[in-house]
XYZ file of C-alpha atoms in Angstrom:
406
model
C 0.146 0.052 0.190
C 2.842 2.426 0.519
C 4.334 1.833 -2.867
C 0.856 2.632 -5.007
C 0.248 5.247 -2.224
C 3.818 6.972 -3.125
C 3.038 6.366 -6.755
C -0.633 7.943 -6.716
C 1.023 11.295 -5.321
C 3.580 11.629 -7.893
C 0.630 10.849 -10.235
C -1.002 13.977 -8.590
C 1.749 16.108 -8.357
C 1.980 15.549 -12.080
C -1.394 16.898 -12.693
C -0.168 20.155 -11.151
C 2.738 20.653 -13.962
C 2.382 23.251 -16.412
C 2.276 22.499 -19.840
C 2.744 24.147 -23.563
C -1.373 24.592 -23.756
C -3.053 23.691 -27.519
C -3.743 27.432 -28.154
C -0.757 28.533 -31.299
C -0.198 31.558 -29.812
C 1.954 29.986 -26.407
C 3.851 27.096 -28.503
C 7.454 29.051 -29.861
C 9.867 27.563 -32.354
C 13.585 28.584 -30.780
C 16.898 27.926 -31.663
C 20.271 27.899 -29.134
C 23.787 27.639 -29.971
C 22.784 26.983 -33.668
C 20.207 24.292 -32.954
C 16.488 24.862 -33.828
C 14.101 23.814 -31.507
C 10.671 24.327 -29.741
C 10.482 26.240 -26.019
C 8.202 24.732 -23.187
C 6.802 26.163 -20.631
C 7.247 23.997 -17.412
C 6.714 23.886 -13.866
C 8.056 20.789 -12.269
C 6.887 18.715 -9.334
C 7.995 18.670 -5.805
C 8.564 14.684 -6.515
C 10.976 14.860 -8.664
C 13.601 16.947 -10.875
C 14.013 14.219 -13.050
C 12.033 14.282 -16.454
C 11.900 12.923 -20.049
C 11.337 15.413 -22.406
C 9.682 14.191 -26.525
C 7.983 15.640 -29.328
C 6.390 13.407 -31.934
C 5.027 14.774 -35.476
C 1.384 15.262 -35.660
C -1.325 15.363 -32.952
C -3.616 12.109 -33.115
C -1.009 8.590 -32.347
C 1.595 10.384 -33.364
C 4.468 8.379 -34.729
C 7.594 9.680 -36.027
C 9.423 10.708 -32.796
C 11.381 14.089 -33.527
C 13.428 14.437 -30.220
C 14.461 12.881 -26.768
C 16.036 14.326 -23.901
C 16.422 13.737 -20.184
C 16.792 16.982 -18.437
C 17.125 18.005 -14.673
C 14.281 20.924 -14.325
C 14.586 21.781 -10.580
C 11.988 24.867 -10.605
C 9.363 26.470 -12.826
C 11.556 27.637 -16.077
C 10.925 27.592 -19.886
C 12.770 24.349 -21.698
C 14.210 24.192 -25.139
C 13.998 20.820 -26.780
C 16.153 20.520 -30.170
C 14.263 19.586 -32.719
C 13.585 19.440 -36.453
C 10.372 21.741 -36.329
C 9.449 23.160 -39.758
C 10.041 26.642 -39.513
C 7.893 26.623 -43.491
C 4.310 26.464 -42.093
C 2.858 25.695 -38.581
C 2.722 22.349 -37.621
C 0.878 20.340 -34.819
C 3.077 18.082 -32.299
C 2.638 15.734 -29.405
C 5.141 16.730 -26.504
C 5.537 13.696 -23.765
C 6.995 14.681 -20.497
C 7.613 12.054 -17.847
C 8.553 12.355 -14.607
C 11.121 10.000 -13.297
C 11.507 9.184 -10.048
C 14.367 10.165 -7.896
C 17.584 7.993 -7.258
C 17.104 5.889 -4.201
C 12.996 6.424 -4.483
C 12.734 3.486 -7.966
C 11.190 0.816 -6.006
C 8.411 3.692 -4.115
C 7.854 6.361 -7.393
C 6.587 4.946 -10.414
C 7.279 7.299 -13.486
C 4.283 9.101 -14.924
C 4.083 10.398 -18.402
C 1.461 13.045 -19.862
C 1.176 14.660 -23.023
C -0.287 17.933 -25.009
C -1.605 18.892 -27.904
C 1.288 22.429 -29.563
C 1.031 24.314 -32.390
C 3.768 26.395 -33.571
C 2.515 29.912 -34.402
C 2.924 33.065 -36.588
C 4.736 35.435 -34.867
C 5.085 38.608 -37.272
C 1.673 40.303 -37.109
C 0.445 38.616 -39.905
C -1.803 34.876 -38.971
C -3.472 34.450 -42.113
C -0.850 34.825 -44.813
C 0.882 31.652 -45.205
C 4.275 33.283 -46.307
C 4.161 34.592 -41.939
C 7.591 33.947 -40.227
C 7.417 31.124 -37.537
C 10.173 32.074 -35.528
C 12.101 35.556 -34.888
C 10.794 38.969 -34.394
C 13.067 41.233 -36.949
C 15.670 42.462 -34.864
C 19.445 41.986 -35.125
C 19.371 40.179 -32.079
C 16.514 37.494 -32.829
C 15.897 37.989 -36.964
C 12.942 36.205 -38.491
C 13.747 32.408 -39.786
C 13.130 32.047 -44.367
C 12.258 28.354 -44.571
C 10.566 28.753 -48.266
C 9.702 30.070 -50.755
C 6.300 31.949 -49.214
C 8.725 33.293 -46.775
C 11.110 34.823 -48.824
C 8.196 37.067 -50.633
C 6.917 37.732 -47.050
C 10.082 40.449 -46.515
C 8.062 42.497 -48.922
C 6.295 43.459 -45.583
C 8.953 43.652 -43.426
C 11.627 45.187 -45.999
C 13.450 46.985 -42.842
C 13.931 44.106 -40.752
C 16.602 41.584 -40.251
C 16.549 37.823 -41.718
C 18.233 34.538 -41.745
C 17.761 31.721 -43.405
C 16.858 28.198 -42.403
C 17.502 25.833 -44.772
C 18.290 25.775 -49.060
C 14.630 27.457 -50.624
C 14.363 25.923 -53.953
C 12.014 28.644 -56.433
C 11.408 26.372 -59.336
C 7.848 26.942 -60.628
C 7.842 30.410 -58.317
C 6.077 33.271 -59.966
C 9.014 35.719 -57.929
C 7.618 39.610 -57.938
C 10.980 41.208 -56.493
C 10.503 44.529 -54.807
C 13.390 47.186 -53.429
C 14.731 45.501 -50.000
C 16.594 48.001 -47.041
C 17.115 45.162 -44.637
C 19.587 42.800 -43.648
C 19.302 39.295 -45.181
C 21.739 36.507 -43.832
C 21.532 33.572 -45.785
C 23.224 31.781 -43.149
C 25.410 29.344 -45.791
C 22.213 28.526 -47.524
C 21.366 28.648 -51.442
C 18.590 29.917 -53.290
C 17.809 27.849 -56.292
C 16.015 28.244 -59.932
C 14.842 31.630 -58.852
C 13.437 33.285 -61.922
C 13.221 37.353 -62.056
C 11.555 39.544 -64.898
C 11.238 42.296 -64.806
C 10.258 45.933 -67.431
C 9.550 48.000 -65.054
C 12.276 48.324 -61.955
C 15.239 46.707 -61.205
C 15.767 42.422 -61.821
C 17.086 40.641 -59.052
C 16.343 38.995 -56.370
C 15.709 42.328 -55.118
C 15.551 45.436 -57.248
C 16.789 48.062 -55.716
C 18.906 47.213 -52.246
C 19.794 48.989 -49.621
C 21.353 47.352 -46.525
C 23.791 44.190 -45.593
C 23.335 41.476 -47.119
C 25.736 38.296 -46.645
C 26.282 34.155 -46.105
C 24.311 33.869 -49.596
C 24.438 31.176 -52.430
C 22.322 31.792 -55.594
C 22.319 28.953 -58.134
C 21.190 28.597 -61.820
C 18.978 31.674 -61.787
C 17.560 32.637 -64.492
C 17.493 37.163 -64.304
C 16.154 39.453 -67.154
C 15.452 42.897 -67.708
C 13.120 43.564 -70.584
C 11.804 46.572 -70.526
C 12.685 50.121 -68.595
C 16.220 52.199 -68.540
C 17.204 49.708 -65.347
C 19.637 47.149 -64.656
C 20.020 42.807 -63.558
C 22.175 41.322 -61.094
C 21.295 37.567 -59.451
C 21.263 39.453 -55.784
C 20.116 42.685 -56.738
C 19.891 45.031 -60.305
C 20.832 48.438 -58.175
C 22.125 49.187 -55.016
C 23.222 52.230 -52.429
C 24.032 52.320 -49.051
C 25.290 48.487 -48.791
C 26.812 45.657 -48.113
C 27.110 42.401 -49.995
C 29.560 39.567 -48.201
C 30.458 36.324 -48.597
C 27.900 35.865 -51.642
C 28.728 34.044 -54.507
C 25.992 33.256 -57.884
C 26.856 30.013 -59.568
C 25.734 29.205 -63.312
C 23.003 31.852 -63.619
C 21.871 33.639 -66.613
C 21.338 37.901 -66.410
C 20.506 39.614 -69.333
C 19.083 43.270 -70.162
C 17.111 42.655 -73.517
C 16.181 46.669 -72.593
C 17.727 48.418 -69.918
C 21.299 48.632 -69.088
C 24.281 46.493 -67.303
C 24.362 42.981 -65.923
C 25.915 41.592 -63.422
C 26.764 38.066 -61.847
C 26.505 39.841 -58.298
C 24.829 43.230 -59.071
C 23.656 44.798 -61.635
C 24.323 48.479 -61.019
C 26.155 50.187 -58.206
C 24.939 53.916 -56.811
C 27.066 55.020 -53.682
C 28.216 53.571 -50.597
C 28.984 50.519 -51.685
C 30.961 47.631 -50.929
C 31.033 44.211 -51.913
C 33.475 41.658 -50.543
C 34.694 38.317 -50.190
C 32.375 37.391 -53.099
C 32.788 34.919 -56.474
C 30.688 34.163 -59.648
C 31.259 31.350 -61.154
C 30.279 29.587 -64.751
C 27.336 32.621 -65.541
C 26.143 34.393 -69.439
C 25.585 37.649 -68.517
C 24.173 40.162 -71.365
C 24.000 43.884 -71.303
C 22.744 46.202 -73.291
C 25.451 48.510 -72.191
C 27.957 46.314 -69.855
C 28.157 42.876 -68.880
C 30.109 41.768 -65.890
C 31.112 38.764 -63.336
C 30.477 41.228 -60.613
C 28.752 44.638 -61.175
C 27.590 45.162 -65.002
C 28.129 48.853 -63.278
C 30.694 50.120 -60.285
C 31.259 53.642 -62.300
C 29.536 55.476 -58.805
C 30.711 58.674 -58.030
C 32.017 57.858 -54.276
C 35.526 56.637 -53.611
C 33.291 55.147 -50.653
C 32.570 52.069 -53.513
C 34.870 48.984 -53.421
C 35.080 45.749 -54.488
C 37.381 43.338 -52.649
C 38.735 39.882 -52.343
C 36.444 38.596 -55.013
C 36.705 36.671 -58.531
C 34.883 35.667 -61.515
C 35.030 33.029 -63.692
C 31.933 34.034 -65.984
C 31.143 30.835 -68.871
C 29.728 34.036 -71.523
C 30.279 37.832 -71.093
C 28.359 40.047 -74.185
C 27.715 43.484 -73.310
C 27.521 45.828 -76.260
C 29.398 48.817 -74.716
C 32.433 46.796 -72.840
C 32.437 43.809 -70.802
C 34.317 43.108 -67.483
C 35.187 39.863 -65.737
C 35.328 42.164 -62.145
C 33.225 45.171 -63.355
C 32.311 46.283 -66.963
C 32.103 50.055 -66.581
C 34.639 51.589 -63.749
C 34.704 55.083 -62.300
C 36.153 56.821 -59.197
C 35.617 53.603 -56.921
C 38.421 51.116 -55.501
C 39.045 47.462 -56.594
C 41.251 45.690 -53.728
C 43.016 42.308 -54.331
C 40.186 41.070 -57.071
C 41.024 37.970 -59.739
C 39.908 36.984 -63.269
C 40.819 34.275 -65.848
C 43.479 35.855 -68.505
C 43.479 32.679 -70.719
C 39.810 32.252 -71.672
C 37.908 34.560 -73.543
C 34.545 33.733 -71.540
C 32.948 34.532 -75.234
C 34.939 38.788 -75.402
C 38.049 39.760 -74.897
C 40.340 39.504 -72.036
C 41.253 43.522 -72.470
C 38.664 44.402 -70.100
C 37.410 47.400 -68.366
C 38.538 45.749 -64.933
C 41.618 44.154 -66.761
C 42.594 47.844 -66.674
C 41.684 48.596 -63.261
C 44.946 48.187 -60.228
C 43.618 45.877 -57.808
C 42.264 43.574 -60.132
C 44.895 40.669 -61.652
C 44.521 38.276 -64.169
C 45.596 34.549 -63.652
C 46.010 31.582 -65.468
C 42.725 29.453 -65.232
C 45.121 26.388 -63.182
C 46.338 29.134 -60.816
C 42.990 29.571 -59.176
C 43.925 26.392 -57.538
C 46.849 27.658 -55.479
C 45.917 29.413 -52.498
C 49.018 31.285 -52.877
C 47.972 32.955 -55.880
C 45.626 34.991 -54.642
C 47.093 37.726 -52.469
C 45.660 39.341 -49.265
C 43.534 36.332 -48.805
C 44.865 34.105 -46.270
C 43.319 31.265 -48.086
C 41.874 28.583 -45.083
C 43.636 31.263 -42.489
C 40.953 31.834 -38.959
C 40.418 34.907 -39.795
C 39.708 34.506 -43.792
C 36.431 34.022 -45.481
C 37.954 31.721 -47.485
C 39.065 27.997 -47.974
C 40.664 26.052 -51.016
C 38.204 24.093 -52.829
C 38.165 21.131 -55.230
C 37.849 23.715 -58.511
C 39.125 27.141 -56.513
C 38.735 29.419 -53.204
C 35.079 28.788 -51.700
C 33.425 30.529 -49.079
C 34.347 29.110 -45.444
C 30.358 29.472 -44.064
C 29.237 27.366 -47.157
C 31.907 24.634 -46.579
C 31.203 24.368 -42.879
C 27.072 23.781 -43.763
C 28.249 21.050 -45.935
C 30.295 19.493 -43.436
C 27.354 19.785 -40.920
C 29.262 22.530 -38.719
């Protein structure tokens, strides 16, 4: 009878535990030390501080175990449970919490389990928008997480906020309508693939006109076209001003202006106060009514603050009616520092390009791109460098670490 009484007492205490209610606004996706999961508001029993938390996918007869951890919880607090939850759309999960007997009481108390259904919630003030964000508040400390094409489009409702991409995003079949953006976007070592951006009334690219900071983002197999109007086209943005683009790349992209002006593998055209650093463009086809180039179609801003540094480009083809550049098609007062391009491949044009005649841009034989010593000032592989040496040439460390699971 004593053992049964203790077990019943523990069960009664368990009944007083605070579980996450089913209300959508109570469940919160969260991140700790780079791991995503859920925050669970929890009040323990007075009989034990040992608990096993488990999260399952679905609400009715859940079958898929997403995460399980045994934790010590001595007082009321929010428990973080790492789990591969969806950040792309709200989903329902089942949480189970099992109270485990304290050491020495295994023969007296009995483990008891309670469960609760919980649903992740949209948190950015647009509860009825399918692209609304499930995590973050848009601040620098807690950026909105972007995990789907719909959420990428939803940036236009928060254009001055902070964002971090949470996974690779495939835009195949998506009708992309770009927009001006003046916030901060951190790709976090992830890639956007198969983006199609066609524009006739504004610059063409992932973003139209961009101001702010863009970093750690890859664009692959994009098709960017300026088909009307006096504008520019680039994979990341058609035009930029007061902006920094760092640790980004484009690969196997097609950028064209059948109307308008300039085409570039990273940026179409600069304005003032632009810095592009630690970026590269590889294997793209760039054609402009005016200029075409691997990094920026036109970098002719009137500000000496405009800089391209530690960048390289190996285009597949350049075709600009008024001039081509491996790095930049047209050059003005801006600076170029430690940039490189191949000097033994024509890329569909001439290697005697505008960028090739600018101090700070150096031509290398294509075979030298796999030699770290060829890149002065890059410190490839160094702890403070953005670069590591890949199989075919320099690659950005953040993407190499992401592929390795870091």
